[in-house]
Amino acid sequence: HLGLRNVLNLGHTVGHAIESATGYTAYRHGEAVGLGLLAALRLSAAEELRAEVKEILARHDLPTRLEVPIEVADILESRGSDKKRTAAGVGFVLLRQPGEPRTGQLVDPAKVREAVEELYPWPPPRTASPSCTGSTSTSSTVATPRSTVGSRSRSWRRRSRAGRTSC
């Protein structure tokens, strides 16, 4: 029943990547998985269901947008450590339609980027990388919230990352 168990990973691929890219300080697990669910439903082309899920998340004061200025590439790179990764890549759980999940679905990286970028309420932050423009970024500073345990309030701190690049 491992295949059936894998269905429970719907939303977790991007959700875990968001948690990892933000240092596990910006979002609770369920918040990150909710955002990941929105990305998975976009990749599934389940627009009506995605709108319904987004409304439910908002109604329960859960994030429907990334509230942290984290680079898209950091989220995408964090998928590399996903436990579902195989030699072929990271498989997603997607939906054919509600109640009909498909596990292990490989998705065009450009489509994954688009689904993640859509989670931003502003143009996503980017820095140049050698593979994109031939230039390198030697450092960037990203603001990340530090969650207060037992409370939804967040305080901000700044962290610097040297030598990181992204597209």
PDB file of N, CA and C in Angstrom, residues 43 79 92 106-114:
ATOM      1  N   LEU A  43      -0.212  22.853 -11.042  1.00  0.00           N
ATOM      2  CA  LEU A  43       0.467  21.901 -11.933  1.00  0.00           C
ATOM      3  C   LEU A  43      -0.496  20.835 -12.444  1.00  0.00           C
ATOM      4  N   ARG A  79      14.182  21.365  -3.430  1.00  0.00           N
ATOM      5  CA  ARG A  79      13.529  20.118  -3.852  1.00  0.00           C
ATOM      6  C   ARG A  79      14.553  19.014  -4.068  1.00  0.00           C
ATOM      7  N   PHE A  92       6.005  14.437  -8.342  1.00  0.00           N
ATOM      8  CA  PHE A  92       4.920  15.145  -7.674  1.00  0.00           C
ATOM      9  C   PHE A  92       3.700  14.249  -7.579  1.00  0.00           C
ATOM     10  N   LEU A 106       6.650  13.432 -13.005  1.00  0.00           N
ATOM     11  CA  LEU A 106       7.757  14.344 -13.295  1.00  0.00           C
ATOM     12  C   LEU A 106       7.183  15.537 -14.050  1.00  0.00           C
ATOM     13  N   VAL A 107       7.593  16.736 -13.642  1.00  0.00           N
ATOM     14  CA  VAL A 107       7.033  17.967 -14.194  1.00  0.00           C
ATOM     15  C   VAL A 107       8.157  18.811 -14.770  1.00  0.00           C
ATOM     16  N   ASP A 108       7.897  19.419 -15.904  1.00  0.00           N
ATOM     17  CA  ASP A 108       8.839  20.335 -16.537  1.00  0.00           C
ATOM     18  C   ASP A 108       9.265  21.393 -15.510  1.00  0.00           C
ATOM     19  N   PRO A 109      10.569  21.558 -15.277  1.00  0.00           N
ATOM     20  CA  PRO A 109      11.041  22.538 -14.295  1.00  0.00           C
ATOM     21  C   PRO A 109      10.506  23.958 -14.526  1.00  0.00           C
ATOM     22  N   ALA A 110      10.294  24.337 -15.777  1.00  0.00           N
ATOM     23  CA  ALA A 110       9.742  25.671 -16.063  1.00  0.00           C
ATOM     24  C   ALA A 110       8.321  25.791 -15.519  1.00  0.00           C
ATOM     25  N   LYS A 111       7.551  24.720 -15.593  1.00  0.00           N
ATOM     26  CA  LYS A 111       6.184  24.723 -15.048  1.00  0.00           C
ATOM     27  C   LYS A 111       6.207  24.795 -13.525  1.00  0.00           C
ATOM     28  N   VAL A 112       7.162  24.095 -12.913  1.00  0.00           N
ATOM     29  CA  VAL A 112       7.290  24.145 -11.456  1.00  0.00           C
ATOM     30  C   VAL A 112       7.648  25.573 -11.042  1.00  0.00           C
ATOM     31  N   ARG A 113       8.588  26.187 -11.752  1.00  0.00           N
ATOM     32  CA  ARG A 113       8.978  27.578 -11.460  1.00  0.00           C
ATOM     33  C   ARG A 113       7.757  28.493 -11.547  1.00  0.00           C
ATOM     34  N   GLU A 114       6.960  28.345 -12.601  1.00  0.00           N
ATOM     35  CA  GLU A 114       5.761  29.175 -12.766  1.00  0.00           C
ATOM     36  C   GLU A 114       4.795  28.986 -11.602  1.00  0.00           C
TER      37      GLU A 114
END
